[in-house]
Each structure stands twice: as C-alpha cells, then as structure tokens.
Short mmCIF file of C-alpha atoms and ligand atoms in Angstrom, two decimals:
data_model
loop_
_atom_site.label_atom_id
_atom_site.label_comp_id
_atom_site.label_asym_id
_atom_site.label_seq_id
_atom_site.Cartn_x
_atom_site.Cartn_y
_atom_site.Cartn_z
CA MET F 1 3.77 10.36 7.54
CA SER F 2 0.37 9.84 9.17
CA PRO F 3 -1.13 6.33 9.00
CA HIS F 4 -3.78 7.72 6.59
CA ASP F 5 -1.11 8.47 4.05
CA LEU F 6 0.63 5.05 4.11
CA PRO F 7 1.24 3.93 0.52
CA THR F 8 -0.95 1.12 -0.75
CA LEU F 9 -0.83 -1.33 -3.75
CA ARG F 10 -4.00 -2.38 -5.50
CA LEU F 11 -4.82 -6.03 -5.62
CA LEU F 12 -6.38 -8.03 -8.46
CA HIS F 13 -9.40 -8.99 -6.37
CA GLY F 14 -12.23 -6.74 -5.22
CA THR F 15 -15.05 -5.10 -7.10
CA SER F 16 -15.92 -1.67 -8.30
CA GLN F 17 -17.65 -1.12 -4.89
CA ASP F 18 -14.72 -2.55 -2.95
CA VAL F 19 -11.36 -1.64 -4.45
CA VAL F 20 -8.85 -3.67 -2.51
CA SER F 21 -5.53 -1.93 -1.77
CA ILE F 22 -3.01 -3.39 0.67
CA PRO F 23 -0.83 -1.06 2.85
CA GLN F 24 2.80 -1.49 1.64
CA LEU F 25 4.15 -1.62 5.18
CA GLY F 26 2.83 -4.12 7.69
CA PHE F 27 3.68 -5.69 11.03
CA GLY F 28 4.85 -9.34 11.17
CA THR F 29 3.84 -11.47 14.08
CA TYR F 30 5.69 -14.78 13.53
CA LYS F 31 7.17 -16.10 16.85
CA ILE F 32 5.11 -13.61 18.82
CA GLY F 33 3.37 -16.07 21.21
CA PRO F 34 -0.31 -16.13 22.09
CA SER F 35 0.21 -14.24 25.38
CA GLU F 36 2.57 -11.58 23.82
CA ALA F 37 0.55 -10.94 20.70
CA GLU F 38 -2.09 -8.59 22.24
CA ARG F 39 0.47 -6.29 23.68
CA ALA F 40 2.76 -6.38 20.60
CA VAL F 41 -0.06 -5.65 18.19
CA THR F 42 -1.39 -2.88 20.43
CA ARG F 43 2.00 -1.24 20.44
CA ALA F 44 2.29 -1.72 16.73
CA LEU F 45 -1.03 0.04 16.13
CA GLU F 46 0.16 2.85 18.47
CA ALA F 47 3.37 3.12 16.44
CA GLY F 48 1.28 3.74 13.24
CA TYR F 49 1.04 0.26 11.62
CA ARG F 50 -2.33 -0.45 10.05
CA HIS F 51 -1.51 -3.82 8.51
CA ILE F 52 -1.05 -6.96 10.63
CA ASP F 53 0.25 -10.27 9.25
CA THR F 54 -0.74 -13.41 11.24
CA ALA F 55 -1.36 -17.07 10.44
CA GLN F 56 -3.21 -20.05 11.87
CA MET F 57 0.26 -21.62 12.34
CA TYR F 58 1.52 -18.83 14.64
CA GLY F 59 -1.14 -19.62 17.29
CA ASN F 60 -1.60 -15.93 18.03
CA GLU F 61 -4.78 -14.98 16.12
CA ALA F 62 -6.82 -14.63 19.30
CA GLY F 63 -4.22 -12.21 20.76
CA VAL F 64 -4.22 -10.22 17.48
CA GLY F 65 -8.00 -10.18 17.67
CA ARG F 66 -7.98 -8.87 21.22
CA ALA F 67 -5.67 -6.01 20.20
CA LEU F 68 -7.91 -5.17 17.27
CA ALA F 69 -11.02 -5.23 19.41
CA ALA F 70 -9.46 -2.92 22.01
CA SER F 71 -8.25 -0.46 19.39
CA SER F 72 -10.43 2.60 18.48
CA ILE F 73 -9.00 2.56 14.92
CA PRO F 74 -11.93 2.19 12.49
CA ARG F 75 -12.06 -1.19 10.87
CA GLU F 76 -11.73 0.22 7.33
CA GLN F 77 -8.36 1.69 8.29
CA LEU F 78 -6.98 -1.76 9.27
CA TRP F 79 -5.65 -4.53 7.08
CA VAL F 80 -5.45 -8.07 8.51
CA THR F 81 -3.90 -11.07 6.75
CA SER F 82 -3.97 -14.68 7.96
CA LYS F 83 -2.93 -17.98 6.41
CA LEU F 84 -4.29 -21.50 6.06
CA ASP F 85 -2.15 -23.88 8.06
CA ASN F 86 -0.54 -26.94 6.49
CA PRO F 87 -2.75 -29.66 8.07
CA ASN F 88 -5.92 -27.80 6.93
CA HIS F 89 -5.78 -28.04 3.10
CA ALA F 90 -8.66 -30.51 2.76
CA ARG F 91 -11.92 -28.66 1.96
CA GLU F 92 -13.72 -29.39 5.21
CA ASP F 93 -10.62 -28.57 7.33
CA ALA F 94 -10.02 -25.44 5.33
CA LEU F 95 -13.57 -24.22 5.83
CA THR F 96 -13.65 -25.16 9.58
CA SER F 97 -10.23 -23.62 10.31
CA TRP F 98 -11.22 -20.52 8.39
CA GLU F 99 -14.29 -20.10 10.62
CA ALA F 100 -12.06 -20.56 13.70
CA SER F 101 -9.66 -17.95 12.45
CA MET F 102 -12.44 -15.48 11.93
CA GLU F 103 -13.78 -16.17 15.39
CA ALA F 104 -10.32 -15.80 16.98
CA LEU F 105 -9.63 -12.58 15.12
CA GLY F 106 -13.12 -11.33 15.94
CA LEU F 107 -13.64 -10.20 12.32
CA GLU F 108 -16.69 -10.26 10.05
CA VAL F 109 -14.50 -9.83 7.03
CA LEU F 110 -10.81 -10.60 6.63
CA ASP F 111 -8.74 -8.56 4.19
CA LEU F 112 -6.45 -11.35 2.89
CA PHE F 113 -6.30 -15.08 3.33
CA LEU F 114 -3.27 -16.98 2.02
CA VAL F 115 -2.37 -20.69 1.46
CA HIS F 116 0.69 -20.70 3.80
CA TRP F 117 2.76 -23.35 2.01
CA PRO F 118 2.26 -25.17 -1.29
CA LEU F 119 3.03 -28.64 0.15
CA ALA F 120 3.23 -29.66 -3.52
CA HIS F 121 4.98 -32.93 -2.78
CA SER F 122 2.81 -34.03 0.16
CA PRO F 123 0.62 -37.09 -0.15
CA GLY F 124 -3.07 -36.20 -0.37
CA ILE F 125 -2.49 -32.57 -1.22
CA ASP F 126 -3.82 -31.23 -4.48
CA LEU F 127 -2.94 -27.63 -4.92
CA VAL F 128 -5.82 -27.07 -7.31
CA ASP F 129 -8.39 -28.49 -4.87
CA THR F 130 -6.90 -26.28 -2.12
CA TRP F 131 -7.13 -23.22 -4.38
CA ARG F 132 -10.74 -24.04 -5.31
CA THR F 133 -11.61 -24.03 -1.64
CA MET F 134 -9.90 -20.60 -1.31
CA ILE F 135 -12.01 -19.38 -4.23
CA GLU F 136 -15.10 -20.61 -2.39
CA ILE F 137 -14.03 -18.66 0.67
CA LEU F 138 -13.49 -15.57 -1.55
CA GLU F 139 -16.98 -15.98 -3.06
CA SER F 140 -18.50 -16.07 0.49
CA GLY F 141 -17.71 -12.39 0.61
CA ARG F 142 -16.09 -12.66 3.97
CA VAL F 143 -12.57 -12.14 2.67
CA ARG F 144 -11.65 -9.32 0.36
CA ALA F 145 -8.71 -11.10 -1.41
CA ILE F 146 -7.08 -14.49 -1.47
CA GLY F 147 -3.45 -15.39 -2.19
CA VAL F 148 -0.68 -17.77 -1.62
CA SER F 149 2.65 -17.98 0.13
CA ASN F 150 5.83 -19.71 -0.70
CA PHE F 151 4.54 -20.69 -4.16
CA GLN F 152 7.06 -21.06 -6.99
CA ALA F 153 6.36 -20.22 -10.58
CA GLU F 154 5.25 -23.81 -11.35
CA HIS F 155 2.76 -23.80 -8.48
CA LEU F 156 1.25 -20.51 -9.65
CA ARG F 157 0.96 -21.79 -13.23
CA THR F 158 -0.86 -25.00 -11.97
CA ILE F 159 -3.52 -23.18 -9.96
CA ILE F 160 -4.13 -20.33 -12.46
CA GLU F 161 -4.38 -22.65 -15.42
CA ALA F 162 -6.85 -24.93 -13.64
CA THR F 163 -9.13 -22.24 -12.22
CA GLY F 164 -8.53 -19.06 -14.13
CA VAL F 165 -8.22 -17.22 -10.81
CA SER F 166 -4.83 -15.70 -10.03
CA PRO F 167 -3.76 -15.22 -6.38
CA ALA F 168 -3.74 -11.49 -5.48
CA VAL F 169 -0.53 -11.94 -3.56
CA ASN F 170 2.40 -14.35 -3.18
CA GLN F 171 4.15 -13.93 0.13
CA ILE F 172 7.73 -15.26 -0.13
CA GLU F 173 11.07 -15.00 1.62
CA LEU F 174 12.70 -11.94 0.10
CA HIS F 175 15.44 -9.59 1.25
CA PRO F 176 18.73 -8.29 -0.25
CA TYR F 177 20.38 -11.70 0.37
CA LEU F 178 17.52 -13.46 -1.54
CA THR F 179 16.15 -11.00 -4.07
CA GLN F 180 13.92 -13.54 -5.96
CA ARG F 181 14.16 -11.60 -9.15
CA PRO F 182 12.83 -14.24 -11.59
CA LEU F 183 9.79 -14.93 -9.32
CA ARG F 184 9.17 -11.14 -8.94
CA GLU F 185 9.28 -10.74 -12.69
CA ARG F 186 6.68 -13.63 -13.13
CA HIS F 187 4.43 -11.95 -10.52
CA ALA F 188 4.66 -8.70 -12.45
CA GLU F 189 3.51 -10.50 -15.60
CA LEU F 190 0.63 -12.06 -13.76
CA GLY F 191 -0.44 -8.89 -11.82
CA VAL F 192 0.38 -10.72 -8.51
CA ILE F 193 1.64 -8.45 -5.70
CA THR F 194 4.87 -9.70 -4.06
CA GLN F 195 5.06 -9.63 -0.22
CA SER F 196 8.42 -9.98 1.42
CA TRP F 197 8.62 -12.27 4.46
CA SER F 198 11.66 -12.14 6.77
CA PRO F 199 12.41 -8.79 5.05
CA LEU F 200 15.36 -8.12 7.40
CA GLY F 201 16.68 -11.60 6.78
CA ARG F 202 15.61 -12.29 10.39
CA GLY F 203 18.08 -9.56 11.49
CA ARG F 204 21.12 -10.92 9.50
CA LEU F 205 21.06 -7.99 7.09
CA LEU F 206 21.37 -5.46 9.91
CA LYS F 207 25.00 -6.46 10.42
CA ASP F 208 25.94 -6.28 6.75
CA PRO F 209 28.74 -3.76 6.02
CA VAL F 210 27.13 -2.51 2.77
CA VAL F 211 23.78 -1.95 4.53
CA ALA F 212 25.62 -0.19 7.40
CA SER F 213 27.52 2.02 4.96
CA VAL F 214 24.32 3.09 3.10
CA ALA F 215 22.68 3.72 6.47
CA ALA F 216 25.58 5.88 7.73
CA GLY F 217 25.57 7.95 4.59
CA LEU F 218 21.90 8.74 4.96
CA GLY F 219 21.92 9.11 8.80
CA VAL F 220 19.35 6.35 9.29
CA THR F 221 19.51 2.77 10.71
CA PRO F 222 20.34 -0.42 8.76
CA ALA F 223 16.74 -1.66 9.36
CA GLN F 224 15.33 1.49 7.81
CA VAL F 225 17.63 1.14 4.77
CA VAL F 226 16.48 -2.51 4.23
CA ILE F 227 12.80 -1.66 4.69
CA ARG F 228 13.19 1.25 2.26
CA TRP F 229 14.78 -1.14 -0.31
CA HIS F 230 11.62 -3.26 -0.25
CA LEU F 231 9.34 -0.27 -0.58
CA GLU F 232 11.33 1.16 -3.55
CA HIS F 233 11.03 -2.19 -5.31
CA GLY F 234 7.26 -2.00 -5.00
CA LEU F 235 7.09 -4.89 -2.52
CA VAL F 236 4.82 -5.23 0.51
CA VAL F 237 7.09 -5.48 3.54
CA ILE F 238 6.12 -6.89 7.01
CA PRO F 239 9.06 -6.57 9.47
CA LYS F 240 8.54 -8.13 12.96
CA THR F 241 9.78 -6.84 16.24
CA VAL F 242 8.55 -6.99 19.81
CA ASP F 243 10.50 -3.91 20.78
CA PRO F 244 8.32 -0.71 20.71
CA HIS F 245 11.32 1.47 19.90
CA ARG F 246 12.24 -0.73 16.89
CA MET F 247 8.58 -0.79 15.81
CA ALA F 248 8.65 2.98 15.61
CA VAL F 249 12.06 3.14 13.88
CA ASN F 250 11.05 0.40 11.30
CA ALA F 251 7.87 2.48 10.45
CA ASP F 252 9.76 5.69 10.07
CA VAL F 253 10.90 5.26 6.50
CA TRP F 254 9.17 7.96 4.66
CA SER F 255 11.64 10.91 4.95
CA PHE F 256 14.44 9.57 2.90
CA GLU F 257 15.05 7.70 -0.43
CA LEU F 258 17.72 5.25 -1.71
CA ASP F 259 19.34 6.51 -4.87
CA ALA F 260 20.10 4.21 -7.81
CA ALA F 261 23.64 3.53 -6.58
CA ALA F 262 22.41 2.46 -3.13
CA MET F 263 19.67 0.31 -4.66
CA ALA F 264 22.26 -1.35 -7.01
CA ALA F 265 24.70 -1.91 -4.05
CA LEU F 266 21.85 -3.59 -2.00
CA ASP F 267 20.64 -5.67 -5.05
CA ALA F 268 24.19 -6.93 -5.50
CA LEU F 269 24.12 -8.51 -2.03
CA ASP F 270 21.89 -11.39 -3.38
CA ARG F 271 23.52 -14.69 -2.55
CA GLY F 272 20.51 -16.91 -2.60
CA LEU F 273 20.50 -17.16 1.18
CA ARG F 274 17.34 -18.55 2.73
CA THR F 275 16.88 -17.82 6.47
CA GLY F 276 13.74 -19.95 6.51
CA SER F 277 12.59 -23.14 4.84
CA HIS F 278 12.68 -23.91 1.13
CA PRO F 279 9.16 -24.33 -0.21
CA ASP F 280 10.00 -27.85 -1.43
CA ARG F 281 11.11 -28.93 2.03
CA VAL F 282 7.99 -28.05 3.91
CA GLN F 283 5.86 -31.17 3.58
CA LEU F 284 3.21 -32.99 5.57
CA PRO F 285 4.39 -36.21 7.07
CA HIS F 286 3.46 -39.31 5.14
CA PRO F 287 0.34 -40.82 6.79
CA GLY F 288 1.15 -44.06 8.72
N1 NAP N 301 4.63 -16.81 4.89
C1 NAP N 301 5.60 -17.39 5.52
O1 NAP N 301 5.92 -18.57 5.29
C2 NAP N 301 6.33 -16.56 6.50
C3 NAP N 301 7.51 -17.08 7.02
C4 NAP N 301 8.25 -16.29 7.91
C5 NAP N 301 7.71 -15.02 8.25
N2 NAP N 301 6.56 -14.59 7.76
C6 NAP N 301 6.00 -13.31 8.14
O2 NAP N 301 7.05 -12.28 7.92
C7 NAP N 301 7.23 -11.55 9.14
C8 NAP N 301 8.62 -11.06 9.24
O3 NAP N 301 9.56 -12.05 9.16
P1 NAP N 301 10.43 -12.55 10.41
O4 NAP N 301 9.73 -12.27 11.68
O5 NAP N 301 10.81 -14.00 10.07
O6 NAP N 301 11.76 -11.79 10.25
P2 NAP N 301 12.29 -10.20 10.05
O7 NAP N 301 11.14 -9.30 10.14
O8 NAP N 301 13.20 -10.27 8.84
O9 NAP N 301 13.28 -10.08 11.25
C9 NAP N 301 12.80 -10.09 12.57
C10 NAP N 301 14.03 -10.15 13.54
O10 NAP N 301 14.68 -8.85 13.40
C11 NAP N 301 14.75 -8.20 14.66
N3 NAP N 301 14.55 -6.80 14.39
C12 NAP N 301 13.48 -6.19 13.86
N4 NAP N 301 13.68 -4.84 13.75
C13 NAP N 301 14.87 -4.61 14.22
C14 NAP N 301 15.58 -3.38 14.35
N5 NAP N 301 15.12 -2.21 13.99
N6 NAP N 301 16.84 -3.48 14.91
C15 NAP N 301 17.40 -4.67 15.25
N7 NAP N 301 16.65 -5.81 15.17
C16 NAP N 301 15.47 -5.81 14.63
C17 NAP N 301 13.63 -8.85 15.51
O11 NAP N 301 14.04 -8.88 16.89
P3 NAP N 301 13.09 -8.35 18.07
O12 NAP N 301 11.68 -8.87 17.82
O13 NAP N 301 13.76 -8.86 19.27
O14 NAP N 301 13.21 -6.87 17.93
C18 NAP N 301 13.64 -10.31 14.97
O15 NAP N 301 14.66 -11.08 15.56
C19 NAP N 301 6.85 -12.60 10.20
O16 NAP N 301 6.74 -12.02 11.50
C20 NAP N 301 5.61 -13.20 9.61
O17 NAP N 301 4.51 -12.33 9.80
C21 NAP N 301 5.87 -15.32 6.87
#
C-alpha cells in the first residue's frame, strides 16, 4: 500500500474546512534519544510512515523536527503528535512548553497535542484546569486536535463534564495482554479514538506461542500479526523500532487479514499485564 492510501480515522475536532483524520499506523519514538531521533524518523519516513508520535518527555522533539525539515514529503501528508510533560500542567508552563515544542519540531501547526499523564492524585494538579489550557491551545488554531493519554474513565468524565469538550484521542497502553475492553467501549460511546501505546507489549508479545502460531499460519511475522490485530480493532497503533528492516516489516500489514478465530485467540490472551506504569502510579513528587 502506498503511503497515500494509509487508512485514517476521523477525529472529533476540526472544522468543515479542516477535517481531521489520523493515520491508523504511526511510528513511536519513546526511548529514541535526541541524537538518534533524526536518523530513526528519516528512516521511518522512507519506510512509508507518515505519522510520528513524540513527546516533550522523550527529549527528542528537535531530532524529530530535523528529520521532518529534511524530508521532501509535503506537510499535509504528515501527522505529528506530541504530549504535554508532567511538570508542565500549570497554565503558564503548558503554554511556554507548548511554544518550545513547536519551535523544536519546527512546525507552524501540530496535528495532535495530548496531556501525557493524568497525575490525578498529584498535589497542585487540577485536571480540569489542565484541560482548559489544552482547549486554549486548540483555540489558538495552531493544533488541529487535542487529546489525552493514560486517562481512565473517571478522568474523562471529569474533564468532559466540566468543559463540554471531549478529547479527540486517549492514548493508552493496549495490546493483546492488556486489551482494555471497558475503556475502549467507553471511548466508543464518547466518540474518542483509542490509540495503543506499547502495541507490541514492548516486544513481549512477539514470543507468545499463540501469536507465533497465527503468524506461521499466515506466513507473516508475529509483529505483523499483533499490529494487524490493533488495526482490525479500529485502533491507532504506533509501534517503535530503531531497526530499518523492522520498520519496513511493521508497516507491511496491508496484504493479509486476521479471521474471526485468530482475532478471538488473540483477544483471549488478555491477562491485564501492564508493561509500563499504571496511570495512578505516575505522580508528581510532593513539593518540599
Ligand atoms: N503515552 C504514553 O504514556 C506512552 C507510553 C509508552 C509508549 N508510548 C508511545 O508508544 C510507542 C510504542 O511503544 P513502545 O516503544 O513502548 O513499545 P512497542 O512498540 O510495543 O515495542 C517496542 C519494542 O519492540 C521491539 N520491536 C519492534 N518491532 C519489532 C519487530 N518487528 N521484531 C522484533 N522486535 C521489535 C523494539 O526493539 P528495537 O527498537 O530494538 O527494534 C522495542 O524494544 C512509543 O515509542 C511511544 O511513542 C506512549
């Protein structure tokens, strides 16, 4: 499939002049350091990715920005997501760090900006205040959509009830070992798109015998099977790799499908296994 035909999902935000649709497959950049990011993102663009997922926390926005600047791909064919870092929730910090992200990325307009973690039990953090600042950023016209990450149903309810503005996306840990079914169902009711982080379970799923058996039956790799599982569930999936061969393999998922039996076998792997932090455990340190 050519990059022009990558499937997209329409987001809640946008206008009749600017319909906002996110490419369903993206390239994750967590743990790709500042010096590696330019090369990795350049390789990812060459491999056909048109959606890059970065964050203030990753420290690699400038490297991502250099790769975007050096690419000849028209801006309108690219999708870039970044995320508000945990120490930057206060309005002034959010606005200043947002400007710094735009500068580092070298962008006039960002496609999607997310609140990285809810920090719901952190002193001094008010999720509604943070979300109001995100709405202010959306209203500036320099971001096409805003969303959240690692929010649980209660956090979503709090910000939507207070502001009337739903996040376009909730980016959460999600893979066959952590299928997040109740939260996905809530997102579907709200019109929120679900994005899967650590979609390969940070590589753990690639050794799973059920995944291996589905892959062998189709003549594809375990990573391709897992990525396809996300796509068939209507999720946005952002696998990360620094290996150019793996980048190409992970993006080559359009010539096969998983049948109902394979999907059911993969769904049944759910064991509530988190490879990253639980949203309640990521907190700011208590001042003093
Ligand atoms: N919002 C959040 O809080 C949050 C949290 C975590 C992650 N994320 C986002 O989600 C993205 C993906 O998550 P992730 O990086 O944690 O994990 P992941 O994509 O599930 O897995 C990445 C790991 O799998 C390996 N890998 C990738 N493709 C492979 C293949 N075809 N064969 C064998 N190994 C393969 C990579 O190794 P190599 O690189 O050595 O190939 C790396 O160790 C992140 O990069 C980031 O953009 C967001």
